[in-house]
Amino acid sequence: MENTGDLRDEDLLRLDTQICFSVHAASRAFNAVYREPLGALGLTYPQYLVMLALWEHGELAVKRLGELLRLDSGTLSPLLKRLEAHGYVERRRSAEDERSVTVRPTGAGAELRTAAAAVPRRIAEATGLSLEEFMELRDRLNALTGALDAAPR
């Protein structure tokens, strides 16, 4: 990695020196690679993320699901409505707190997990990284996210 002290101010403002652009471009490339296998499942990438969280945790409060996925309710609610319309999830108001809504996979949503099992390996293979490199990159990105979350605003 270049030492930024060796770069002039105008070099620091080049698109190809921006880590945020590299992460953005990688995210868009991942979305493109996910499109085909998820399309075969009838899911979009954001819907897939919702289902991953539900397969892992079972029933979740919508608020907690939003926290896990880093999605606000304005983005999450339409995703859940579409998944509910497809019969993959069920939403319920909490009996204890009418303001709280929980969501869980239906039987069809649980069955979808089996069909989705091959997706992660397919994506890992598309990166051209070894499994060890893939996991190391994930860990470094998680550390980067943690540092950015903790950064003063």
CSV table of C-alpha atoms in Angstrom, one decimal:
chain,number,residue,atom,x,y,z
A,1,MET,CA,0.0,0.0,0.0
A,2,GLU,CA,1.3,3.4,-0.9
A,3,ASN,CA,2.2,5.8,1.9
A,4,THR,CA,-0.3,8.7,1.6
A,5,GLY,CA,2.5,11.0,2.9
A,6,ASP,CA,4.2,10.5,-0.5
A,7,LEU,CA,1.1,11.5,-2.5
A,8,ARG,CA,0.3,15.1,-3.4
A,9,ASP,CA,-3.1,16.5,-2.5
A,10,GLU,CA,-4.3,16.3,-6.1
A,11,ASP,CA,-3.3,12.6,-6.2
A,12,LEU,CA,-5.4,12.0,-3.0
A,13,LEU,CA,-8.4,13.2,-4.9
A,14,ARG,CA,-8.1,10.8,-7.7
A,15,LEU,CA,-10.9,8.2,-7.9
A,16,ASP,CA,-8.5,5.3,-8.0
A,17,THR,CA,-7.0,6.2,-4.6
A,18,GLN,CA,-10.4,6.2,-2.8
A,19,ILE,CA,-10.9,3.1,-0.7
A,20,CYS,CA,-14.6,4.0,-0.4
A,21,PHE,CA,-14.9,3.7,-4.2
A,22,SER,CA,-13.0,0.4,-4.2
A,23,VAL,CA,-15.5,-1.0,-1.6
A,24,HIS,CA,-18.4,0.4,-3.5
A,25,ALA,CA,-17.2,-1.1,-6.8
A,26,ALA,CA,-16.6,-4.5,-5.1
A,27,SER,CA,-20.1,-4.3,-3.6
A,28,ARG,CA,-21.7,-3.7,-7.0
A,29,ALA,CA,-19.6,-6.5,-8.5
A,30,PHE,CA,-20.8,-8.9,-5.7
A,31,ASN,CA,-24.4,-7.9,-6.4
A,32,ALA,CA,-23.9,-8.7,-10.1
A,33,VAL,CA,-22.5,-12.2,-9.2
A,34,TYR,CA,-25.3,-12.9,-6.8
A,35,ARG,CA,-28.0,-11.9,-9.3
A,36,GLU,CA,-28.1,-15.2,-11.3
A,37,PRO,CA,-28.1,-17.7,-8.4
A,38,LEU,CA,-30.5,-15.6,-6.4
A,39,GLY,CA,-32.8,-15.0,-9.4
A,40,ALA,CA,-33.1,-18.8,-9.7
A,41,LEU,CA,-34.4,-18.7,-6.1
A,42,GLY,CA,-36.8,-15.8,-6.8
A,43,LEU,CA,-34.8,-13.6,-4.4
A,44,THR,CA,-33.1,-10.2,-4.7
A,45,TYR,CA,-29.8,-9.7,-2.8
A,46,PRO,CA,-31.5,-7.7,0.0
A,47,GLN,CA,-34.2,-10.3,0.4
A,48,TYR,CA,-31.5,-13.0,0.6
A,49,LEU,CA,-29.8,-11.1,3.4
A,50,VAL,CA,-33.2,-11.0,5.3
A,51,MET,CA,-33.6,-14.8,4.8
A,52,LEU,CA,-30.0,-15.5,5.9
A,53,ALA,CA,-30.7,-13.6,9.2
A,54,LEU,CA,-34.0,-15.4,9.7
A,55,TRP,CA,-32.5,-18.9,8.9
A,56,GLU,CA,-29.8,-18.2,11.5
A,57,HIS,CA,-31.9,-16.7,14.2
A,58,GLY,CA,-35.4,-17.9,13.6
A,59,GLU,CA,-38.0,-15.4,14.8
A,60,LEU,CA,-36.7,-11.8,15.2
A,61,ALA,CA,-38.2,-8.5,16.1
A,62,VAL,CA,-38.2,-6.3,13.0
A,63,LYS,CA,-36.2,-3.7,14.9
A,64,ARG,CA,-33.5,-6.3,15.6
A,65,LEU,CA,-33.5,-7.6,12.1
A,66,GLY,CA,-32.9,-4.0,10.9
A,67,GLU,CA,-30.0,-3.6,13.3
A,68,LEU,CA,-28.4,-6.9,12.1
A,69,LEU,CA,-28.8,-5.9,8.4
A,70,ARG,CA,-28.0,-2.2,8.9
A,71,LEU,CA,-31.3,-1.3,7.3
A,72,ASP,CA,-33.8,1.3,8.4
A,73,SER,CA,-37.5,0.5,8.7
A,74,GLY,CA,-38.3,2.4,5.5
A,75,THR,CA,-36.1,0.0,3.5
A,76,LEU,CA,-36.8,-3.2,5.5
A,77,SER,CA,-40.7,-2.9,5.6
A,78,PRO,CA,-41.1,-3.2,1.8
A,79,LEU,CA,-38.6,-6.1,1.7
A,80,LEU,CA,-40.6,-8.0,4.3
A,81,LYS,CA,-43.9,-7.2,2.5
A,82,ARG,CA,-42.5,-8.7,-0.7
A,83,LEU,CA,-41.1,-11.8,1.1
A,84,GLU,CA,-44.5,-12.2,2.9
A,85,ALA,CA,-46.3,-12.0,-0.4
A,86,HIS,CA,-44.1,-14.8,-1.8
A,87,GLY,CA,-45.0,-16.9,1.3
A,88,TYR,CA,-41.4,-16.9,2.7
A,89,VAL,CA,-42.0,-15.0,5.9
A,90,GLU,CA,-44.7,-14.3,8.4
A,91,ARG,CA,-45.0,-11.1,10.4
A,92,ARG,CA,-46.8,-10.8,13.7
A,93,ARG,CA,-47.5,-8.1,16.2
A,94,SER,CA,-46.3,-8.9,19.7
A,95,ALA,CA,-49.0,-9.7,22.2
A,96,GLU,CA,-46.9,-8.0,24.9
A,97,ASP,CA,-46.1,-4.8,23.0
A,98,GLU,CA,-48.4,-3.9,20.1
A,99,ARG,CA,-45.7,-1.6,18.7
A,100,SER,CA,-43.3,-4.5,18.2
A,101,VAL,CA,-43.5,-6.7,15.1
A,102,THR,CA,-41.7,-10.0,14.8
A,103,VAL,CA,-40.9,-11.9,11.6
A,104,ARG,CA,-40.1,-15.5,11.1
A,105,PRO,CA,-39.6,-17.9,8.1
A,106,THR,CA,-42.7,-19.9,7.0
A,107,GLY,CA,-42.4,-23.5,6.0
A,108,ALA,CA,-41.7,-22.4,2.4
A,109,GLY,CA,-39.1,-19.9,3.7
A,110,ALA,CA,-37.4,-22.7,5.6
A,111,GLU,CA,-37.4,-25.0,2.5
A,112,LEU,CA,-35.8,-22.2,0.5
A,113,ARG,CA,-32.7,-22.5,2.8
A,114,THR,CA,-32.0,-25.9,1.2
A,115,ALA,CA,-32.1,-24.5,-2.3
A,116,ALA,CA,-29.9,-21.6,-1.2
A,117,ALA,CA,-27.2,-23.8,0.3
A,118,ALA,CA,-24.9,-23.7,-2.8
A,119,VAL,CA,-24.9,-19.9,-3.1
A,120,PRO,CA,-22.1,-19.1,-0.7
A,121,ARG,CA,-19.6,-21.5,-2.2
A,122,ARG,CA,-20.5,-20.3,-5.7
A,123,ILE,CA,-19.9,-16.7,-4.7
A,124,ALA,CA,-16.6,-17.6,-2.9
A,125,GLU,CA,-15.4,-19.4,-6.1
A,126,ALA,CA,-16.3,-16.3,-8.2
A,127,THR,CA,-13.8,-14.2,-6.1
A,128,GLY,CA,-10.8,-16.3,-7.2
A,129,LEU,CA,-9.6,-16.3,-3.6
A,130,SER,CA,-8.8,-19.4,-1.6
A,131,LEU,CA,-11.2,-20.1,1.3
A,132,GLU,CA,-8.5,-18.8,3.7
A,133,GLU,CA,-8.0,-15.6,1.7
A,134,PHE,CA,-11.8,-15.2,1.5
A,135,MET,CA,-12.3,-15.5,5.2
A,136,GLU,CA,-9.3,-13.2,5.9
A,137,LEU,CA,-10.8,-10.5,3.6
A,138,ARG,CA,-14.1,-10.8,5.4
A,139,ASP,CA,-12.4,-10.4,8.8
A,140,ARG,CA,-10.5,-7.3,7.6
A,141,LEU,CA,-13.7,-5.8,6.2
A,142,ASN,CA,-15.5,-6.5,9.5
A,143,ALA,CA,-12.6,-4.8,11.3
A,144,LEU,CA,-12.8,-1.8,8.9
A,145,THR,CA,-16.5,-1.5,9.5
A,146,GLY,CA,-16.0,-1.6,13.3
A,147,ALA,CA,-13.3,1.1,13.1
A,148,LEU,CA,-15.5,3.3,11.0
A,149,ASP,CA,-18.5,2.8,13.3
A,150,ALA,CA,-16.3,3.9,16.2
A,151,ALA,CA,-14.8,6.9,14.4
A,152,PRO,CA,-15.8,10.3,15.6
A,153,ARG,CA,-18.4,11.9,13.5
